[in-house]
Coordinates of C-alpha atoms and ligand atoms in Angstrom, one line a residue:
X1 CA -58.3 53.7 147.2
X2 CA -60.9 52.0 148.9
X3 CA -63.8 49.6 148.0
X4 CA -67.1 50.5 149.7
X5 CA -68.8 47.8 150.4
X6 CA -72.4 47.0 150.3
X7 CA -73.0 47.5 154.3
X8 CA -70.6 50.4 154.5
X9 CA -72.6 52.1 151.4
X10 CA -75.6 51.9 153.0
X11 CA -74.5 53.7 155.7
X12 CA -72.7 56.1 153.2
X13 CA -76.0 56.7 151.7
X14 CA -78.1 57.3 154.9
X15 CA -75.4 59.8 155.7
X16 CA -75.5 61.3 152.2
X17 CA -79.3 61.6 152.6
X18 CA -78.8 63.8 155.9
X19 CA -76.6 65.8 153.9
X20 CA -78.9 66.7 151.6
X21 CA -81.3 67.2 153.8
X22 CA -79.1 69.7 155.6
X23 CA -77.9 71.9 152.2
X24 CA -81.4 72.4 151.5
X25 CA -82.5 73.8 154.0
X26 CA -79.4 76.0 153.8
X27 CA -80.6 77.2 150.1
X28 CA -77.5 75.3 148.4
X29 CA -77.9 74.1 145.0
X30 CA -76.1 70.9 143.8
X31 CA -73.6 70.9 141.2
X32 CA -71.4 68.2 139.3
X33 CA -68.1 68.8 137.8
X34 CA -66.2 65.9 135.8
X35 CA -63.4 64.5 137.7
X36 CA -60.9 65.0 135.5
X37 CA -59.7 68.6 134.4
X38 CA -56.7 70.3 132.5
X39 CA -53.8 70.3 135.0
X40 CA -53.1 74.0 135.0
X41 CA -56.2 74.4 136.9
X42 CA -55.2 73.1 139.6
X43 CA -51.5 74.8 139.6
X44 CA -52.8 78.3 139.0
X45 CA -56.2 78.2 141.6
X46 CA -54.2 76.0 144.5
X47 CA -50.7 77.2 143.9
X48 CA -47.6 75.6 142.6
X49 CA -45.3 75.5 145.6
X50 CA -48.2 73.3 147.9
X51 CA -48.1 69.4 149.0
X52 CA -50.8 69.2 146.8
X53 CA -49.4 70.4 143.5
X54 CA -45.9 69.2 144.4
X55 CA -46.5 65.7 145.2
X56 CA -50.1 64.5 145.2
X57 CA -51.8 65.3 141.8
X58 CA -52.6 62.5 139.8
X59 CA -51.7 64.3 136.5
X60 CA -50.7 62.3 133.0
X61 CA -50.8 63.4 129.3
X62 CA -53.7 61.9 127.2
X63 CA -52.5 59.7 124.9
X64 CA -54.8 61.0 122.3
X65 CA -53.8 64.7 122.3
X66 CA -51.0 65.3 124.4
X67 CA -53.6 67.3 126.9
X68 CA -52.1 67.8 130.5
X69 CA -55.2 66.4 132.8
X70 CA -55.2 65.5 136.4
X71 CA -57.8 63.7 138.3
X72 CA -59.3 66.4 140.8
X73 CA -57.6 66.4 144.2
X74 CA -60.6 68.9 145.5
X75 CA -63.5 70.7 144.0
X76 CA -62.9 74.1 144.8
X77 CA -61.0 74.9 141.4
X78 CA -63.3 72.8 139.4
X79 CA -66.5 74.3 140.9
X80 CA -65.2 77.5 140.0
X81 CA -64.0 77.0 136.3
X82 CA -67.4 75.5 135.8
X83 CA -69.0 78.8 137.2
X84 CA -66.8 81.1 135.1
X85 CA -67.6 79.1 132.4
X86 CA -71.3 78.9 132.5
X87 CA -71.6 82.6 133.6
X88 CA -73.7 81.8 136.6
X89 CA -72.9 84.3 138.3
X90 CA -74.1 87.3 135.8
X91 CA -76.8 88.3 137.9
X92 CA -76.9 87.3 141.6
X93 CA -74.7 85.1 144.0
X94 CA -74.6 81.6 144.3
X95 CA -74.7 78.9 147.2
X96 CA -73.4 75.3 145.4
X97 CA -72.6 72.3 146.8
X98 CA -71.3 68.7 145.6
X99 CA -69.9 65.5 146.5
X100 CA -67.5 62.5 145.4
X101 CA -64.3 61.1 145.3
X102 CA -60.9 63.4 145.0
X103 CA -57.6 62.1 144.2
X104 CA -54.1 62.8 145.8
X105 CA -51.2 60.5 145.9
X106 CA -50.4 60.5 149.4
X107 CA -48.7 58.0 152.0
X108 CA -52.0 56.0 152.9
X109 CA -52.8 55.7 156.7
X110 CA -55.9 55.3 159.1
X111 CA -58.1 58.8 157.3
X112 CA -55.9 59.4 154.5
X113 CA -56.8 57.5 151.5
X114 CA -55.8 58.3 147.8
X115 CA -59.2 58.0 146.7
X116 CA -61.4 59.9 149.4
X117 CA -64.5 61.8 149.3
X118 CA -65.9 65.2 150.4
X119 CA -68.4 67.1 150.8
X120 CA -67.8 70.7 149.1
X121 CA -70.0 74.3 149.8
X122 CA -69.2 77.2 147.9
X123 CA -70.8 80.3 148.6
X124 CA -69.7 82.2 145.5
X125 CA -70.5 85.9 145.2
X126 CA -70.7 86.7 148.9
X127 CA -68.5 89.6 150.4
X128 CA -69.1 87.9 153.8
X129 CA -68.6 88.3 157.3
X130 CA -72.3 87.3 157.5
X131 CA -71.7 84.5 154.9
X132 CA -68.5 83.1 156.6
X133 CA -70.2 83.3 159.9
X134 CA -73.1 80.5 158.0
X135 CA -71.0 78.8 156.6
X136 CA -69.7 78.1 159.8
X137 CA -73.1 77.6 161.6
X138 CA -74.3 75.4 159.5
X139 CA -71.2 72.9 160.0
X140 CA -72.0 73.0 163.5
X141 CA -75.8 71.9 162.5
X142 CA -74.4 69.0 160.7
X143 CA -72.6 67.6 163.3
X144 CA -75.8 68.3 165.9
X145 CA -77.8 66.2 162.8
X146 CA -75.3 63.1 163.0
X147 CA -75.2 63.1 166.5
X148 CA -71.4 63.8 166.6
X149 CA -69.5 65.6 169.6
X150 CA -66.5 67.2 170.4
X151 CA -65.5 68.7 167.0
X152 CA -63.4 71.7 168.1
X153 CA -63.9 74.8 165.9
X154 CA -60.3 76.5 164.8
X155 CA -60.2 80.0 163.0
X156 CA -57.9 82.3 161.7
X157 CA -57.7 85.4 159.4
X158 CA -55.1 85.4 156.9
X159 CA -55.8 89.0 156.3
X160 CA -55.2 91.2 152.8
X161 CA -52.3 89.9 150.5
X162 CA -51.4 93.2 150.7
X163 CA -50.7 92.5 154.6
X164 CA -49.4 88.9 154.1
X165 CA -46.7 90.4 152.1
X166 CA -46.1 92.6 154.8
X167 CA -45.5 89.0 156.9
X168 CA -43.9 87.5 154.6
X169 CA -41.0 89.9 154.5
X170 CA -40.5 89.5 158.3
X171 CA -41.3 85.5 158.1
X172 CA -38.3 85.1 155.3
X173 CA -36.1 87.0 157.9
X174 CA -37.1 85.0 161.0
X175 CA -36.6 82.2 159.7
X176 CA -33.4 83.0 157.2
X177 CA -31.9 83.9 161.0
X178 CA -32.3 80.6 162.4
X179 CA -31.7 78.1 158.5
X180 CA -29.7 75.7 160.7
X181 CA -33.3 74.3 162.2
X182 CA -35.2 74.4 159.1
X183 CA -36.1 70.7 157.5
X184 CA -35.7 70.4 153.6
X185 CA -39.3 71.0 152.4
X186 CA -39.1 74.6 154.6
X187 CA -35.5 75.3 152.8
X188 CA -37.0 74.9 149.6
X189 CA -40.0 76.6 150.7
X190 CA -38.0 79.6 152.4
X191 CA -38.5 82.3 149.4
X192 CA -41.4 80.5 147.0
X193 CA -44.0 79.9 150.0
X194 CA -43.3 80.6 153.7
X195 CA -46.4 80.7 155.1
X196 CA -47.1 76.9 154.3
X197 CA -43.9 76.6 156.6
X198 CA -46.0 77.4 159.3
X199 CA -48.1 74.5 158.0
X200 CA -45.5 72.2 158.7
X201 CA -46.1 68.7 160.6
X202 CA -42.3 68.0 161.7
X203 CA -42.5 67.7 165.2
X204 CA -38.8 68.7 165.1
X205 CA -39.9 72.4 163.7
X206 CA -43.4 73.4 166.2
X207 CA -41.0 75.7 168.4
X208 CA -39.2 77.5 165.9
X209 CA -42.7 77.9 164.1
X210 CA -44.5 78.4 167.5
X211 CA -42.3 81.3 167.6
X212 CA -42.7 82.7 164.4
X213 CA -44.1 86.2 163.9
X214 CA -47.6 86.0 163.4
X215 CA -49.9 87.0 160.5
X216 CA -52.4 88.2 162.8
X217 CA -50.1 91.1 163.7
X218 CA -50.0 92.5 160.5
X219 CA -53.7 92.7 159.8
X220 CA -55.2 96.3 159.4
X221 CA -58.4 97.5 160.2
X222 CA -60.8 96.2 157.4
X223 CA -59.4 93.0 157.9
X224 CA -60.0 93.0 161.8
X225 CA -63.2 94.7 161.7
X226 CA -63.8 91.6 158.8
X227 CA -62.9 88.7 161.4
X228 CA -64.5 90.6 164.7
X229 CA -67.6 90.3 163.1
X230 CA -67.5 86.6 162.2
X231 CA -66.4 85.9 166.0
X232 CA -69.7 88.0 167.0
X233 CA -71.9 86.1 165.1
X234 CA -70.2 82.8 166.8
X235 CA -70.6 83.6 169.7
X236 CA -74.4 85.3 169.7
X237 CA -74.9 82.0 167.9
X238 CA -73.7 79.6 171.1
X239 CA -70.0 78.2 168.7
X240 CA -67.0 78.0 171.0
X241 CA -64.3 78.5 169.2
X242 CA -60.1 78.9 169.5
X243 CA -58.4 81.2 167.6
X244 CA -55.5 79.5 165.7
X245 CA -52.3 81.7 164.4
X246 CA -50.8 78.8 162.8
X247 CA -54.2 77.8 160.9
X248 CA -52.9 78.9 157.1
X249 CA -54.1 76.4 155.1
X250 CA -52.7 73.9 152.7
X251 CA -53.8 75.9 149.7
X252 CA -52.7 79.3 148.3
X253 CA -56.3 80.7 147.1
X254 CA -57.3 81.9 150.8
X255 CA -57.8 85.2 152.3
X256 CA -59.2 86.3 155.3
X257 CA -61.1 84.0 157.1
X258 CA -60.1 80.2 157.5
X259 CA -61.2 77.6 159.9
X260 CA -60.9 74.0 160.6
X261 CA -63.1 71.5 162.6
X262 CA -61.0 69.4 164.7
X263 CA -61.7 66.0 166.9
X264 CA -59.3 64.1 168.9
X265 CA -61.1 61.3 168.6
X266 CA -59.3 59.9 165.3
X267 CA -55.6 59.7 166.0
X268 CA -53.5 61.9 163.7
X269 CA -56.4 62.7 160.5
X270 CA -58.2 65.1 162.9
X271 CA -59.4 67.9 160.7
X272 CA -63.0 66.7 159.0
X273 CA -64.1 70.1 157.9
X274 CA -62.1 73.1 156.4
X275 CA -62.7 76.1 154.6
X276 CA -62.4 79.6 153.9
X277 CA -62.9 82.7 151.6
X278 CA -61.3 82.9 148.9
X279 CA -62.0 86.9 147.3
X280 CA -59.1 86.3 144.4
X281 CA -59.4 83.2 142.6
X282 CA -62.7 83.8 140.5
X283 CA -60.9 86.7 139.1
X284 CA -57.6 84.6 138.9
X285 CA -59.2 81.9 137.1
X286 CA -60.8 84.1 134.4
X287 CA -63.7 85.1 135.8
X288 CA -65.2 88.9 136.8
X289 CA -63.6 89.4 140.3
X290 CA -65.9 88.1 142.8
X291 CA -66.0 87.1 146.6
X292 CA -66.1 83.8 147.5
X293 CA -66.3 81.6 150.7
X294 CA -66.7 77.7 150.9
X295 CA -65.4 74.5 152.7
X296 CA -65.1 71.0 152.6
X297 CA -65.4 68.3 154.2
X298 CA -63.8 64.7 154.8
X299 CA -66.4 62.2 154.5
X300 CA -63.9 58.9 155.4
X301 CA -63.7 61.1 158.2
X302 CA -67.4 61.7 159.5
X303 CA -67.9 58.1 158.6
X304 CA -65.4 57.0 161.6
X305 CA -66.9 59.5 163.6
X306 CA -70.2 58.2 163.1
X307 CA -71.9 55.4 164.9
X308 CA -72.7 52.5 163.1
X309 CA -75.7 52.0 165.2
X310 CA -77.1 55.5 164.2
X311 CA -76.0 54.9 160.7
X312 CA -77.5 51.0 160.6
X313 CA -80.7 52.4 162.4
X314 CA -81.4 54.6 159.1
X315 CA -80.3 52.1 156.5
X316 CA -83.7 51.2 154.7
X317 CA -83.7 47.4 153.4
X318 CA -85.7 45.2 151.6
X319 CA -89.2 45.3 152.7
X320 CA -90.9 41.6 151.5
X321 CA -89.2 38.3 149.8
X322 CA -91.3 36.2 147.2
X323 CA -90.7 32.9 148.1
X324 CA -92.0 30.4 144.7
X325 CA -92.0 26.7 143.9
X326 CA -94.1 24.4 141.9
X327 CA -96.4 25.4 138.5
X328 CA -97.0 28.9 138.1
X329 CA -95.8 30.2 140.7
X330 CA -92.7 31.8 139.5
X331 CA -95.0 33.7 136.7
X332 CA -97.3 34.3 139.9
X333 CA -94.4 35.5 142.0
X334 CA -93.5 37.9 139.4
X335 CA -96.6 39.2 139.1
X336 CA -96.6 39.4 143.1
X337 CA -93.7 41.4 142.9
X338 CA -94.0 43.8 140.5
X339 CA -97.4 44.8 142.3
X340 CA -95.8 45.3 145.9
X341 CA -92.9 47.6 143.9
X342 CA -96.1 49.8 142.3
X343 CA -97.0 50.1 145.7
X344 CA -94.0 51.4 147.4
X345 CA -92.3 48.6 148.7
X346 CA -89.1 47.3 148.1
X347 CA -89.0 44.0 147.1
X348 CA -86.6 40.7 146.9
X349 CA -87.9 37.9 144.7
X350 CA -86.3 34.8 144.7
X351 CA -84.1 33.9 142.0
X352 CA -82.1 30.6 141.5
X353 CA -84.7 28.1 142.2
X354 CA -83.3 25.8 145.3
X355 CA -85.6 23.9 148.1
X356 CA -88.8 25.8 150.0
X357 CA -86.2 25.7 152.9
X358 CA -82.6 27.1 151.0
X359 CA -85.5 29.8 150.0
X360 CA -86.8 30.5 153.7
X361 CA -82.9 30.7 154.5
X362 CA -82.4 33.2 152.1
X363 CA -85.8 35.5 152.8
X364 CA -84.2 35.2 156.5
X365 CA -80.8 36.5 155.5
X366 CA -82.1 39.0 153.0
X367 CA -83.3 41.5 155.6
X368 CA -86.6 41.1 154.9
X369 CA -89.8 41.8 157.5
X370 CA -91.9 39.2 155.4
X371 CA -91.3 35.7 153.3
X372 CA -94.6 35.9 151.1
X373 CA -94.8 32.5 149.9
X374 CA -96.8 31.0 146.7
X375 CA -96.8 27.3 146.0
X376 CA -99.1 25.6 143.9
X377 CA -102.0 25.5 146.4
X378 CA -101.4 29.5 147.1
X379 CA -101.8 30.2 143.4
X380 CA -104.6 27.8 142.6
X381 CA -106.4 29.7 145.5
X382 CA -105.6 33.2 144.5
X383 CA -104.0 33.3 147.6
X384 CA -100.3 33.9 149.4
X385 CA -98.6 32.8 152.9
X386 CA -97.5 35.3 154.6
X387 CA -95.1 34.3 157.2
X388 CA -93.7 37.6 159.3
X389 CA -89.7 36.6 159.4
X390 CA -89.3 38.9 162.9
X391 CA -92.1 38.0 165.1
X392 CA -96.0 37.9 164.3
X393 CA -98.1 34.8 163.0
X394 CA -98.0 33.5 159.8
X395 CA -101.7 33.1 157.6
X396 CA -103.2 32.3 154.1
X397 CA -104.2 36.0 152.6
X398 CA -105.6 37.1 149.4
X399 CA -103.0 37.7 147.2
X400 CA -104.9 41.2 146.5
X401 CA -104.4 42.0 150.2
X402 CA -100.5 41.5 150.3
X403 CA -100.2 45.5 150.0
X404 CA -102.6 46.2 152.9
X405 CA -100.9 43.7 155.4
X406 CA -97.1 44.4 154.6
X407 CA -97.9 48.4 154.9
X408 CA -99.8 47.5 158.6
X409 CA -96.9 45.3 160.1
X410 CA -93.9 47.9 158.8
X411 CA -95.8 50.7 160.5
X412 CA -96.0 48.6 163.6
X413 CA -99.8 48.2 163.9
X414 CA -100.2 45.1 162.3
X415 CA -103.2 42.9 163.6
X416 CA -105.0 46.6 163.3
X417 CA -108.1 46.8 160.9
X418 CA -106.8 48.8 158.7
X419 CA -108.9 48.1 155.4
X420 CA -108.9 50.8 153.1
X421 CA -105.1 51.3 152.6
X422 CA -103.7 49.1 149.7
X423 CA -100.3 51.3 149.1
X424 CA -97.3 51.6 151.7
X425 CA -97.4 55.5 150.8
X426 CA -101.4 55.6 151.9
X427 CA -100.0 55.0 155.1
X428 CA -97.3 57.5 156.0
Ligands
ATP1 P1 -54.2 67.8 155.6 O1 -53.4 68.9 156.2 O2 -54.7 66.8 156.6 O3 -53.4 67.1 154.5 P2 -55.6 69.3 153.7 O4 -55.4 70.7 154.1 O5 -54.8 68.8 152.6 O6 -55.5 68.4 155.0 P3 -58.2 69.9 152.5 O7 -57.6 70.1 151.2 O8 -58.5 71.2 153.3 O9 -57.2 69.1 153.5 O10 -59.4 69.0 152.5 C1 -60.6 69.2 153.3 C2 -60.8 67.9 154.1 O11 -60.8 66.8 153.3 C3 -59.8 67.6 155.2 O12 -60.1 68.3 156.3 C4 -60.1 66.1 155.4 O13 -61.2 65.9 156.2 C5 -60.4 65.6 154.0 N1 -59.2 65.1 153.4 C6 -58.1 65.7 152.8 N2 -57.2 64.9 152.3 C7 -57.7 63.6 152.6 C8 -57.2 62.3 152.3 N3 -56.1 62.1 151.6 N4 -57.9 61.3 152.8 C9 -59.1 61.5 153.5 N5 -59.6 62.7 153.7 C10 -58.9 63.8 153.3
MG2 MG1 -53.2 67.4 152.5

């Protein structure tokens, strides 16, 4: 579980605000769930025989009441109890999103933390393909939006349960024929779950799973006709994609479509996007039975994908730093302040009295464009020094014209006449 730091934030923020930017424009509304829900949430919606629910909830009894609560380990489940239980979906369909931190207790390494944070979509009411197909496109936007290349685009159908049944029969014999190469988790697995099998990461298993028979030739025509038309829309909208057999997904609620977005750029923790639809669990959960589709992503993930340049060229700082020493100028400086943050501008003022110069030292370090300074002559005179800290001259203003000059220099025409514009908003 990670601390964010203040320069890491800021770049968590600039990326949270192109996020935002993005869902809108998508028509997704935001929605927040508490972190914390009754355990059997999370068993029924993501299934009881998954790494998830086996080994990585955070789940304890409250002391108080003997509850069973877990800390979320995704949002999927919890977005969807808090639909069913706010009825929001009694009279049309609904595109949510959210974002925060999920839990799971797993083996930290470089992308896998126990506390980590996504980025959920749920389009909730939607019989798709045209719906899967978006949800899809508009990953594809985000990544054009952060700048980021080479995330591969995996998909799958895992069909009708109906058919997967069909699968699983032949799966349990294929792989009851060859027991001696199967690994512990996919013994125990063998009759409760053995599709996740085909989820496996043991490099001892990929050929005996590589050689599995595959889902994809079980699926019957309304399934088909269901994925053909995603793949049309990908490729009429310009998304390579690879189809993916093995791509089954580390939780039970999915049908039909899944897909992953894959780089090669971060070692083993590849996958920063994945999704799918999801038709049963509304109903499953309580709900009146209705089609769903959604994803997540892994924002620890798009972090280390994302340059820090890009990210640290977005990161807004503090705009102007009140230097003060001598009488009156601290009730001056506060004054001075108060008046630039009316006007739009974000504003340091010293605290912790100290020298002029261990001041200057700190205006420099702070960020800021501008030191404005008032010492006892400056206040006398109704007046501040306003000393530019990256480049430009410094000279004695009216303290009424503070607004007017900061506003000119952070739009980059400072030394302009620009006269009539007293707030930093008048100018953009
Ligand atoms: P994996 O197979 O890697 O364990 P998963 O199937 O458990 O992934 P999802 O539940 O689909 O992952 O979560 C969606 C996304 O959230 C992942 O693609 C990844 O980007 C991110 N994610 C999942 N678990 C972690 C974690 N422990 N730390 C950081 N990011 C994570
Ligand atoms: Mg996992």
């Amino acid at each position: 579980m990670n601390d964010i730091l203040p320069d890491e934030a800021e770049r968590w923020e600039a990326f949270e605000t192109i996020v935002r930017d993005w869902l809108r424009g998508y028509g997704y509304r935001p929605i927040r769930m508490p972190l914390l829900e009754h355990t059997p949430l999370f068993k029924r919606a993501i299934g009881e025989v998954t790494d998830i629910v086996e080994k990585e909830m955070y789940s304890f009894e409250d002391a108080l009441n003997g509850e069973n609560l877990t800390l979320r380990p995704e949002g999927t489940a919890s977005c969807v109890r808090a639909v069913t239980e706010h009825n929001l979906l009694y009279d049309s369909p609904r595109k949510l999103w959210y974002m925060g931190p999920m839990f799971r207790h797993e083996r930290p390494q470089k992308g896998r933390y126990r506390q980590f944070h996504q980025v959920g979509v749920e389009a909730l009411g939607y019989a798709g393909p045209d719906i899967d197909a978006e949800l899809i496109i508009m990953c594809q936007r985000l990544w054009d939006d952060l700048g980021l290349m080479g995330i591969k685009l995996e998909i799958n159908s895992l069909g009708s349960p109906e058919e997967r049944l069909k699968h699983r029969a032949e799966l349990i014999a294929y792989f009851e024929a060859h027991r001696d190469q199967l690994d512990e988790d996919a013994k125990r697995r063998l009759h409760s779950n053995p599709l996740r099998i085909l989820d496996t990461k043991n490099p001892a298993m990929q050929a005996l799973v590589e050689a599995a028979p595959k889902l994809s030739d079980f699926l019957g025509e309304a399934s088909l006709a269901h994925f053909n038309a995603i793949q049309d829309t990908l490729r009429a909208a310009n998304i390579a994609f690879r189809i993916n057999p093995r791509l089954v997904r580390g939780l039970d609620y999915y049908n039909l479509t899944v897909f992953e977005w894959v780089t090669d750029q971060l070692g083993a923790q590849g996958t920063v996007c994945a999704g799918g639809r999801y038709d049963g669990l509304i109903a499953q959960l309580g709900g009146k039975p209705a089609p769903a589709a959604g994803f997540a992503m892994g924002i620890e993930r798009l972090m280390a994908l994302w340059d820090t340049q890009e990210a640290d060229a977005l990161v807004e700082r503090v705009e102007a730093y009140v230097v003060h020493s001598g009488t009156g100028a601290q009730a001056a400086a506060f004054a001075l302040a108060e008046r630039l943050r009316d006007g739009g501008f974000a504003t340091l003022m010293h605290c912790g009295g100290g020298s002029f110069k261990s001041q200057m030292k700190r205006a420099d370090a702070s960020g800021a464009m501008v030191a404005l300074i008032l010492g006892e002559e400056e206040v006398a005179a109704g007046e501040v020094t306003f000393k530019p800290l990256r480049g430009g001259e410094q000279m004695r203003i009216s303290a009424d014209d503070v607004g007017e000059h900061l506003a000119a220099m952070l739009l980059g025409g400072y030394g302009d006449d620009e006269d009539d514009a007293l707030q930093k908003t008048d100018f953009q």
